[in-house]
Amino acid sequence: MAPPCPAFFWTEQQCAGGPGSPLISGIPLEKLAELLQYLFSGLTNGAIYALIGIGFSIIFNATAIINFAQGEFVMLGALVAIALHSLGLSLPLAFGLAVSAVTLIGLVFERLAIRSAREATAISLIIITVGGGVLIKGLAMLIWGKDAYTLPPFSGQEPLVFAGATILPQSLWIMALTILLVVGLEAFLHFTILGKAMRAASFNPVAARLVGIRVSQMVQFSFALSAALGAAAGVLIAPITLGVYDMGTMLGLKGFCAAVIGGLGSIFGVVLGGLLLGVAEALASGLISSGYRDAVAFLILLLVLFFRPQGLIGRRPSRSS
Amino acid sequence: MVRYQRWLQAGAFYFLVAITGSLLPGTYYVTLLNLIGLHIIIVLGLNLLMGYAGQISLGHAAFFGLGAYTSAILTTTYKVDPVLGLLAGLLLSGLVAVVVGIPALKLKGYYLAMATLGFGIIVAIAFQQMDWLTGGPSGFMGIPPFRLLGWSFKTPTTGFFFVWTVVGLILFLSLNIVDSRIGRALRAIHDSETAALAMGVDAQRLKLLIFVVSALYASLAGSLLAHTTNFIAPSSFGFMFSIKLVTMVVVGGMASIWGSLLGAAVLTILPELLAVFHDLEVVIFGLILMVVMIFLPRGLVRGLLDLWEFRQRKQQGR
Amino acid sequence: MHLLKSPGSWSRALGWLAAVVLLTGAMLTSPAQAEDIVIGGLFSITGPQSYLGEPERNTLEMVVAEINAKGGINGKNVKAVIYDDEGDANKARLNASKLIDKDKVIAIIGPSLTPTSMAIIDITQPAKVPLISCAAGVNITSPVQERPFVFKTAQTDQMAVARIYQYLQKQKINKIAIITVSSSFGVSGKDQLIAQAPPAGLEIVAQEVFGEKDTDMTPQLTNIRTTPAQAVICWGTGPAPAIVAKNMKQLGLTIPLIQSHGAASKKFIEYAGEAAEGIILPAGKIAVYKDLPDSDPQKAVIKNYVEKYEAQFKTPVSGFGGYAYDAFNLLAQAVSKAGTDGTKIAQELQNIKNFPGVSGIFNMSPEDHNGLGPDAFVMVKIDKGEWKLVE
């Protein structure tokens, strides 16, 4: 079946592949539309992976902890927003409240689980965050049950057509808000006192403490920030994927891949890693085999770790655990 | 003296196994104990890697699965003798461990954890997707029981004796590894890799050796699982199982061989005890995991010993 | 040392926690009365397939309470011991032997999935405990000669595929694309779709798969779009098939979409929203029971089940719970005649004929331990958010 004709750009004749059809180095229009479709799909998912990955990266830089409960923040964001929206709150309000609520949960999680275990080894910390993830997921299952829930898209259901490929308005929302959040985050980290203090604490906690930065507060703040980002990712993706109590685990792992691929030290690196991962997955499932889609993500992860462990554009980590 | 003690321990262990095996009522406790035995085998290997060599692996379920599927496929589809199937599984797991281990063990800490995690997930996906070979998500049915020198371990109880005999062998092998030159070199790496290097220890090679040994343990357990349960499915070899194995090591206590026994037993029995809570089970399991790790970061055995010592000192009037 | 900061309070806290957990546990396990008829339930109540296990568990608890209110079976109280296998084969084996050994059940209802069912057959079969599985796989009850104690109430995917292909032939469609989930349900469906295509004169021009928790299937569907497929058949359960429907709409793929009976729940329509319109699928009669003629013997059974379930659990009913409902009612009938001996129950179950259940009319025989025919399925179409009978 042919893709919808982008009549806005081309004539019917061109669409049918007739004379004047725009051929790029022998690739017919249909093939181009197909590739563009994979790209759209990949960029949408990639943006979400990037948001989740940044959450990993923020906490890792502040505490050298990989927070395996990160995916559950995503799930909570989606389910809380859905619950609030079904109570009659408007979408933006539900979005904001859900993000704030999950931020609070992130703070509580840090206080109860992480701070109590400050002297634990890296392996114990992994298990603590895994346990935390299991706990949050279990609680969500008790509260929301095992069914999935829907959230209406931010604007409109009708897909937009670009050069034969279609994209949902929600995907544009996801990409736009991701860009906004990333730029905002970078600005915050580089141009505000709090952000600078956070970066200082992550570069060298001892030196930071010497100049009067309360490192424990920065750690707490990093958990809040990454919970907020995770929740935002959850609300953004819920209209496309539905919200369900066990949606977080795989999303969390993918976000984590994105963070490692791009390099845990750099936010733009993580964004690049996320987008790359999303596009690679879409291409792999479209062109190679959809069964191995998830394997592709982890294969890239392995290749990056083996050949460029600092990530694609990451610096060498300042401390090794 | 040490040698003499070891024989005594072995005697006591097998005596206990014989008594338990002959007293067990019905199949439930046998099935549970068999599962504990298999978990102990994997956890002993993983503890050599984590506790003694100081290297983490979040992908050991993959080796468990490789052993199980190799045994299952060879003995069922190709009618190979179970002993050969088991050996083939060991060979395959060992090879994969070398191929993955060489680049992965150059990484440290979290980066190693991520690499092994990625490896584990890829293998789990392969079990699911290669359905022409593995039966896919529906599982692999009809694996014959283990046969050795004319003996067939068909019933759960004979399976119990078989599994726990192997557990004993692996246990004493592990104790010997720990007490050997290799064990001392490993502890040196764990404490300071640089210092160990200076002392002439080939750290990279030793780490790889232990990684392969732990993979072989897991693969052995996998083959035993296939033959004692007659049925395997990919859901048993996923990412969460790898995490559970690591948890068993840490809860039992790193670098504690006897702790591994306790860790594997506690974490296999715990979900059974929690089953009465129905949907709350998961929540309580997560909570217990966190609480144990936060308050007893050195594992149950050490943690409880420390507590006891502290009590003693307090009672003696400080 | 970290631990020794204040171990007194910590150890006390831990001790209390342990005590509370154990005590509550002890309280929750109420021992069975000697006179009770104890049956076992084993479902995937948590884990990725919890949407199957949950309604099955609910249903079993509901019908057991109902039968006890009516005086039990032959005057004896019925007690159901229900465990969760989390969708894992090892856990299923453990729980099955626990049900048989510790709880001394006379029969087991469940498991919810094909792999977990297959995993426990060689535990229940030698123990001579009848097993009534709620899973779809054809292989569970065949070969019957080797498994005289194994039954199942869910319709097989074999019949669902036959029904779909019948429909496609009528529509003069001969090139199809299939997209199936990577779970036991999807793989078994895929095998049937491929096996039955040539005899039905159909050509499969594209084969795609997706993961149970995947959230975007546009790449697979884009691939399908480049083939001459005249219809897409999607085989999956849970939210994913709804995402397939949404993605098709997004891509402007207007060829007919046919779902499997795994999508035959009210939830599916809710998940897919507008994209659900026009989707065709084979469903158990539970989806359209209101449209059935009163002469249909299943109508009253289904109506009774749906109304009670929805009143008690305040959530729309699904066909999955119906599997447990039928399993229990078949068992209750067999037990009322045969008593509590496993061999006699299996004999009785095997002889049940013309038994109207939620999933179909059961006609068991020594050759067929499922007992459902192709008439267990009707083809339905989603029209303005409601199921409508086609044909």
CSV table of C-alpha atoms in Angstrom, one decimal, chain A:
chain,number,residue,atom,x,y,z
A,1,MET,CA,0.0,0.0,0.0
A,2,ALA,CA,1.3,3.4,-0.9
A,3,PRO,CA,1.8,6.1,1.7
A,4,PRO,CA,-0.5,9.0,1.7
A,5,CYS,CA,0.4,11.4,-1.0
A,6,PRO,CA,2.0,14.6,0.2
A,7,ALA,CA,-0.1,16.6,-2.2
A,8,PHE,CA,1.0,19.8,-0.6
A,9,PHE,CA,4.5,19.3,-1.9
A,10,TRP,CA,4.1,17.2,-5.0
A,11,THR,CA,1.7,16.6,-7.8
A,12,GLU,CA,-0.3,13.4,-8.0
A,13,GLN,CA,2.0,12.3,-10.8
A,14,GLN,CA,5.1,12.7,-8.8
A,15,CYS,CA,3.5,10.8,-6.0
A,16,ALA,CA,2.8,7.9,-8.3
A,17,GLY,CA,6.5,7.7,-9.0
A,18,GLY,CA,6.0,9.1,-12.5
A,19,PRO,CA,8.2,11.6,-14.3
A,20,GLY,CA,9.5,14.4,-12.0
A,21,SER,CA,9.2,12.2,-9.0
A,22,PRO,CA,11.9,13.3,-6.6
A,23,LEU,CA,14.4,10.5,-6.5
A,24,ILE,CA,17.4,10.7,-4.3
A,25,SER,CA,20.3,8.5,-5.6
A,26,GLY,CA,17.8,6.0,-6.9
A,27,ILE,CA,15.7,5.7,-3.7
A,28,PRO,CA,12.1,5.9,-4.7
A,29,LEU,CA,9.8,8.2,-2.8
A,30,GLU,CA,8.1,5.3,-1.0
A,31,LYS,CA,11.3,4.1,0.4
A,32,LEU,CA,12.1,7.7,1.6
A,33,ALA,CA,8.8,8.0,3.3
A,34,GLU,CA,9.4,4.7,4.9
A,35,LEU,CA,12.8,5.8,6.3
A,36,LEU,CA,11.3,9.1,7.4
A,37,GLN,CA,8.6,7.2,9.3
A,38,TYR,CA,11.3,5.2,11.1
A,39,LEU,CA,13.0,8.4,11.9
A,40,PHE,CA,9.9,9.9,13.4
A,41,SER,CA,9.2,6.9,15.5
A,42,GLY,CA,12.8,6.7,16.6
A,43,LEU,CA,13.0,10.4,17.6
A,44,THR,CA,9.8,10.3,19.6
A,45,ASN,CA,11.0,7.3,21.6
A,46,GLY,CA,14.5,8.7,21.7
A,47,ALA,CA,13.4,11.9,23.3
A,48,ILE,CA,11.7,9.9,26.1
A,49,TYR,CA,14.8,7.8,26.6
A,50,ALA,CA,16.9,10.9,26.7
A,51,LEU,CA,14.7,12.5,29.5
A,52,ILE,CA,14.9,9.3,31.5
A,53,GLY,CA,18.6,9.0,30.8
A,54,ILE,CA,19.3,12.5,32.1
A,55,GLY,CA,17.7,11.5,35.3
A,56,PHE,CA,20.2,8.6,35.6
A,57,SER,CA,23.0,10.9,34.7
A,58,ILE,CA,22.1,13.6,37.3
A,59,ILE,CA,21.9,11.1,40.2
A,60,PHE,CA,25.1,9.3,39.0
A,61,ASN,CA,27.1,12.5,38.9
A,62,ALA,CA,25.9,13.6,42.3
A,63,THR,CA,26.2,10.3,44.1
A,64,ALA,CA,27.9,7.7,41.8
A,65,ILE,CA,24.7,5.7,42.2
A,66,ILE,CA,22.8,4.0,39.4
A,67,ASN,CA,19.3,4.5,40.4
A,68,PHE,CA,17.4,1.4,39.2
A,69,ALA,CA,14.1,2.9,40.5
A,70,GLN,CA,14.3,5.7,37.8
A,71,GLY,CA,11.9,3.9,35.5
A,72,GLU,CA,9.3,3.8,38.3
A,73,PHE,CA,9.3,7.6,38.5
A,74,VAL,CA,8.3,7.6,34.9
A,75,MET,CA,5.4,5.2,35.6
A,76,LEU,CA,4.3,7.3,38.6
A,77,GLY,CA,4.4,10.4,36.5
A,78,ALA,CA,2.1,8.9,34.0
A,79,LEU,CA,-0.3,7.3,36.4
A,80,VAL,CA,-0.6,10.2,38.8
A,81,ALA,CA,-1.3,12.6,35.8
A,82,ILE,CA,-3.9,10.2,34.5
A,83,ALA,CA,-5.6,9.9,37.9
A,84,LEU,CA,-5.6,13.7,38.4
A,85,HIS,CA,-6.9,14.3,34.9
A,86,SER,CA,-9.7,11.8,35.5
A,87,LEU,CA,-10.7,13.8,38.5
A,88,GLY,CA,-11.5,16.6,36.2
A,89,LEU,CA,-8.3,18.6,36.4
A,90,SER,CA,-7.1,20.2,33.1
A,91,LEU,CA,-4.1,18.6,31.4
A,92,PRO,CA,-1.5,21.2,32.1
A,93,LEU,CA,-2.6,21.3,35.8
A,94,ALA,CA,-2.5,17.5,36.0
A,95,PHE,CA,0.9,17.6,34.3
A,96,GLY,CA,2.3,20.1,36.8
A,97,LEU,CA,0.8,18.4,39.9
A,98,ALA,CA,2.0,15.0,38.8
A,99,VAL,CA,5.5,16.2,38.3
A,100,SER,CA,5.5,17.9,41.7
A,101,ALA,CA,4.1,14.9,43.4
A,102,VAL,CA,6.7,12.6,41.9
A,103,THR,CA,9.4,15.1,42.8
A,104,LEU,CA,8.3,14.8,46.4
A,105,ILE,CA,8.4,11.0,46.2
A,106,GLY,CA,11.9,11.3,44.8
A,107,LEU,CA,12.9,13.3,47.9
A,108,VAL,CA,11.3,10.8,50.2
A,109,PHE,CA,13.0,8.0,48.5
A,110,GLU,CA,16.4,9.7,48.8
A,111,ARG,CA,15.8,10.4,52.5
A,112,LEU,CA,14.6,6.9,53.5
A,113,ALA,CA,16.6,4.7,51.2
A,114,ILE,CA,19.7,6.4,50.1
A,115,ARG,CA,20.7,8.6,53.0
A,116,SER,CA,20.3,5.8,55.5
A,117,ALA,CA,22.7,3.8,53.5
A,118,ARG,CA,25.4,6.4,52.8
A,119,GLU,CA,28.2,4.0,53.7
A,120,ALA,CA,26.9,1.0,51.8
A,121,THR,CA,28.9,-0.4,48.9
A,122,ALA,CA,28.1,0.2,45.3
A,123,ILE,CA,26.6,-3.3,45.1
A,124,SER,CA,24.4,-2.8,48.1
A,125,LEU,CA,23.2,0.5,46.7
A,126,ILE,CA,22.2,-1.2,43.4
A,127,ILE,CA,20.2,-3.7,45.4
A,128,ILE,CA,18.6,-0.9,47.5
A,129,THR,CA,17.5,1.0,44.4
A,130,VAL,CA,16.2,-2.3,42.8
A,131,GLY,CA,14.3,-3.0,46.1
A,132,GLY,CA,13.0,0.6,46.0
A,133,GLY,CA,11.8,0.1,42.4
A,134,VAL,CA,10.1,-3.2,43.3
A,135,LEU,CA,8.4,-1.5,46.3
A,136,ILE,CA,7.2,1.5,44.2
A,137,LYS,CA,5.9,-0.8,41.5
A,138,GLY,CA,4.1,-3.0,44.0
A,139,LEU,CA,2.5,0.0,45.6
A,140,ALA,CA,1.4,1.3,42.2
A,141,MET,CA,-0.1,-2.1,41.5
A,142,LEU,CA,-2.1,-2.0,44.8
A,143,ILE,CA,-3.3,1.6,44.1
A,144,TRP,CA,-4.1,1.4,40.4
A,145,GLY,CA,-4.5,-2.3,39.8
A,146,LYS,CA,-3.2,-4.1,36.8
A,147,ASP,CA,-5.2,-2.4,34.1
A,148,ALA,CA,-3.8,0.2,31.7
A,149,TYR,CA,-5.2,3.7,31.6
A,150,THR,CA,-5.4,6.3,28.8
A,151,LEU,CA,-4.6,9.9,28.8
A,152,PRO,CA,-5.8,12.2,26.0
A,153,PRO,CA,-3.1,13.7,23.8
A,154,PHE,CA,-2.1,17.3,24.6
A,155,SER,CA,-3.6,18.5,21.3
A,156,GLY,CA,-5.5,16.6,18.7
A,157,GLN,CA,-5.5,12.9,17.5
A,158,GLU,CA,-5.1,13.6,13.8
A,159,PRO,CA,-1.6,12.7,12.5
A,160,LEU,CA,0.3,15.3,10.5
A,161,VAL,CA,1.7,14.3,7.2
A,162,PHE,CA,5.3,15.2,6.2
A,163,ALA,CA,6.6,14.0,2.9
A,164,GLY,CA,4.6,10.8,3.0
A,165,ALA,CA,5.4,10.0,6.6
A,166,THR,CA,3.0,10.7,9.5
A,167,ILE,CA,3.6,12.0,12.9
A,168,LEU,CA,1.3,12.5,15.9
A,169,PRO,CA,1.0,16.0,17.4
A,170,GLN,CA,1.9,14.3,20.7
A,171,SER,CA,5.3,13.4,19.2
A,172,LEU,CA,5.9,17.0,18.4
A,173,TRP,CA,5.0,17.9,21.9
A,174,ILE,CA,7.4,15.3,23.2
A,175,MET,CA,10.3,16.6,21.1
A,176,ALA,CA,9.5,20.3,21.8
A,177,LEU,CA,9.2,19.8,25.6
A,178,THR,CA,12.3,17.7,25.7
A,179,ILE,CA,14.3,20.4,24.0
A,180,LEU,CA,12.9,23.0,26.3
A,181,LEU,CA,13.7,20.9,29.4
A,182,VAL,CA,17.2,20.1,28.3
A,183,VAL,CA,18.0,23.7,27.5
A,184,GLY,CA,16.4,24.8,30.7
A,185,LEU,CA,18.4,22.3,32.6
A,186,GLU,CA,21.7,23.2,31.0
A,187,ALA,CA,21.0,26.9,31.7
A,188,PHE,CA,20.1,26.1,35.3
A,189,LEU,CA,23.3,24.1,35.9
A,190,HIS,CA,25.5,26.7,34.4
A,191,PHE,CA,24.0,30.0,35.2
A,192,THR,CA,22.4,29.7,38.7
A,193,ILE,CA,24.1,29.5,42.0
A,194,LEU,CA,22.2,26.3,42.9
A,195,GLY,CA,23.1,24.7,39.6
A,196,LYS,CA,26.7,25.7,40.0
A,197,ALA,CA,26.8,24.3,43.5
A,198,MET,CA,25.3,21.1,42.3
A,199,ARG,CA,28.0,20.7,39.6
A,200,ALA,CA,30.7,21.6,42.1
A,201,ALA,CA,29.4,19.0,44.5
A,202,SER,CA,29.5,16.4,41.8
A,203,PHE,CA,33.0,17.2,40.6
A,204,ASN,CA,34.6,17.1,43.9
A,205,PRO,CA,32.4,16.7,47.0
A,206,VAL,CA,35.2,17.4,49.5
A,207,ALA,CA,36.3,20.6,47.9
A,208,ALA,CA,32.7,21.6,47.5
A,209,ARG,CA,32.1,21.1,51.2
A,210,LEU,CA,35.2,23.2,52.0
A,211,VAL,CA,33.7,26.2,50.1
A,212,GLY,CA,30.5,25.9,52.1
A,213,ILE,CA,28.3,23.8,49.8
A,214,ARG,CA,26.0,21.4,51.7
A,215,VAL,CA,26.7,18.3,49.6
A,216,SER,CA,23.9,16.2,51.2
A,217,GLN,CA,21.4,18.9,50.1
A,218,MET,CA,22.8,18.7,46.6
A,219,VAL,CA,22.4,15.0,46.6
A,220,GLN,CA,18.8,15.4,47.7
A,221,PHE,CA,18.2,18.0,45.1
A,222,SER,CA,19.6,15.7,42.4
A,223,PHE,CA,17.1,13.0,43.3
A,224,ALA,CA,14.3,15.6,43.2
A,225,LEU,CA,15.4,16.8,39.8
A,226,SER,CA,15.7,13.4,38.2
A,227,ALA,CA,12.4,12.3,39.7
A,228,ALA,CA,10.8,15.4,38.1
A,229,LEU,CA,12.4,14.6,34.7
A,230,GLY,CA,11.3,11.0,34.9
A,231,ALA,CA,7.7,12.0,35.8
A,232,ALA,CA,7.7,14.5,32.9
A,233,ALA,CA,8.7,11.8,30.5
A,234,GLY,CA,5.9,9.6,31.9
A,235,VAL,CA,3.2,12.2,31.4
A,236,LEU,CA,4.5,13.0,27.9
A,237,ILE,CA,4.5,9.5,26.7
A,238,ALA,CA,1.3,8.3,28.4
A,239,PRO,CA,-1.1,9.5,25.6
A,240,ILE,CA,0.9,7.4,23.1
A,241,THR,CA,1.6,4.3,25.1
A,242,LEU,CA,-1.1,4.2,27.9
A,243,GLY,CA,-0.1,4.1,31.5
A,244,VAL,CA,0.2,0.9,33.5
A,245,TYR,CA,1.9,-0.1,36.7
A,246,ASP,CA,4.7,-2.1,35.1
A,247,MET,CA,5.5,0.3,32.2
A,248,GLY,CA,8.6,1.7,34.0
A,249,THR,CA,11.0,-1.1,34.1
A,250,MET,CA,11.9,-1.4,30.4
A,251,LEU,CA,11.7,2.4,29.9
A,252,GLY,CA,14.1,2.8,32.8
A,253,LEU,CA,16.6,0.3,31.3
A,254,LYS,CA,16.4,2.0,27.9
A,255,GLY,CA,17.0,5.4,29.5
A,256,PHE,CA,19.9,3.9,31.3
A,257,CYS,CA,21.3,2.6,28.0
A,258,ALA,CA,20.9,6.1,26.5
A,259,ALA,CA,22.8,7.6,29.4
A,260,VAL,CA,25.7,5.2,29.1
A,261,ILE,CA,25.8,5.4,25.3
A,262,GLY,CA,25.9,9.2,25.3
A,263,GLY,CA,28.2,9.4,28.3
A,264,LEU,CA,27.0,9.8,31.8
A,265,GLY,CA,28.9,13.0,32.4
A,266,SER,CA,27.2,15.2,29.7
A,267,ILE,CA,23.6,16.1,29.3
A,268,PHE,CA,23.9,16.7,25.6
A,269,GLY,CA,25.6,13.4,25.4
A,270,VAL,CA,22.7,11.7,27.0
A,271,VAL,CA,20.3,13.4,24.6
A,272,LEU,CA,22.4,12.2,21.7
A,273,GLY,CA,22.5,8.7,23.1
A,274,GLY,CA,18.7,8.7,23.6
A,275,LEU,CA,18.0,9.8,20.0
A,276,LEU,CA,20.5,7.5,18.6
A,277,LEU,CA,19.1,4.6,20.5
A,278,GLY,CA,15.5,5.4,19.5
A,279,VAL,CA,16.4,5.7,15.8
A,280,ALA,CA,18.6,2.6,15.9
A,281,GLU,CA,15.7,0.6,17.4
A,282,ALA,CA,13.2,1.9,14.9
A,283,LEU,CA,15.5,1.1,12.0
A,284,ALA,CA,16.3,-2.3,13.4
A,285,SER,CA,12.7,-3.3,13.9
A,286,GLY,CA,11.7,-1.9,10.5
A,287,LEU,CA,14.5,-3.2,8.4
A,288,ILE,CA,16.1,-6.1,10.2
A,289,SER,CA,13.8,-8.0,12.6
A,290,SER,CA,11.3,-6.6,15.1
A,291,GLY,CA,11.9,-9.5,17.5
A,292,TYR,CA,15.4,-8.3,18.3
A,293,ARG,CA,14.5,-4.6,18.8
A,294,ASP,CA,15.3,-4.6,22.5
A,295,ALA,CA,18.5,-6.6,21.8
A,296,VAL,CA,19.7,-3.8,19.6
A,297,ALA,CA,19.6,-1.3,22.4
A,298,PHE,CA,21.7,-3.5,24.6
A,299,LEU,CA,24.1,-4.5,21.8
A,300,ILE,CA,24.9,-0.8,21.2
A,301,LEU,CA,25.4,-0.5,25.0
A,302,LEU,CA,27.9,-3.3,25.0
A,303,LEU,CA,29.8,-1.9,21.9
A,304,VAL,CA,30.0,1.5,23.5
A,305,LEU,CA,31.2,0.1,26.8
A,306,PHE,CA,33.8,-2.1,25.2
A,307,PHE,CA,35.2,0.4,22.8
A,308,ARG,CA,34.4,3.8,24.3
A,309,PRO,CA,33.4,3.3,28.0
A,310,GLN,CA,33.2,7.0,28.7
A,311,GLY,CA,30.3,7.3,26.2
A,312,LEU,CA,30.2,8.9,22.8
A,313,ILE,CA,30.8,12.4,23.9
A,314,GLY,CA,31.4,11.9,27.6
A,315,ARG,CA,34.5,12.8,29.5
A,316,ARG,CA,36.3,10.2,31.6
A,317,PRO,CA,34.4,10.0,34.9
A,318,SER,CA,36.0,12.1,37.5
A,319,ARG,CA,35.8,9.3,40.0
A,320,SER,CA,35.7,5.6,39.5
A,321,SER,CA,33.9,3.5,42.0
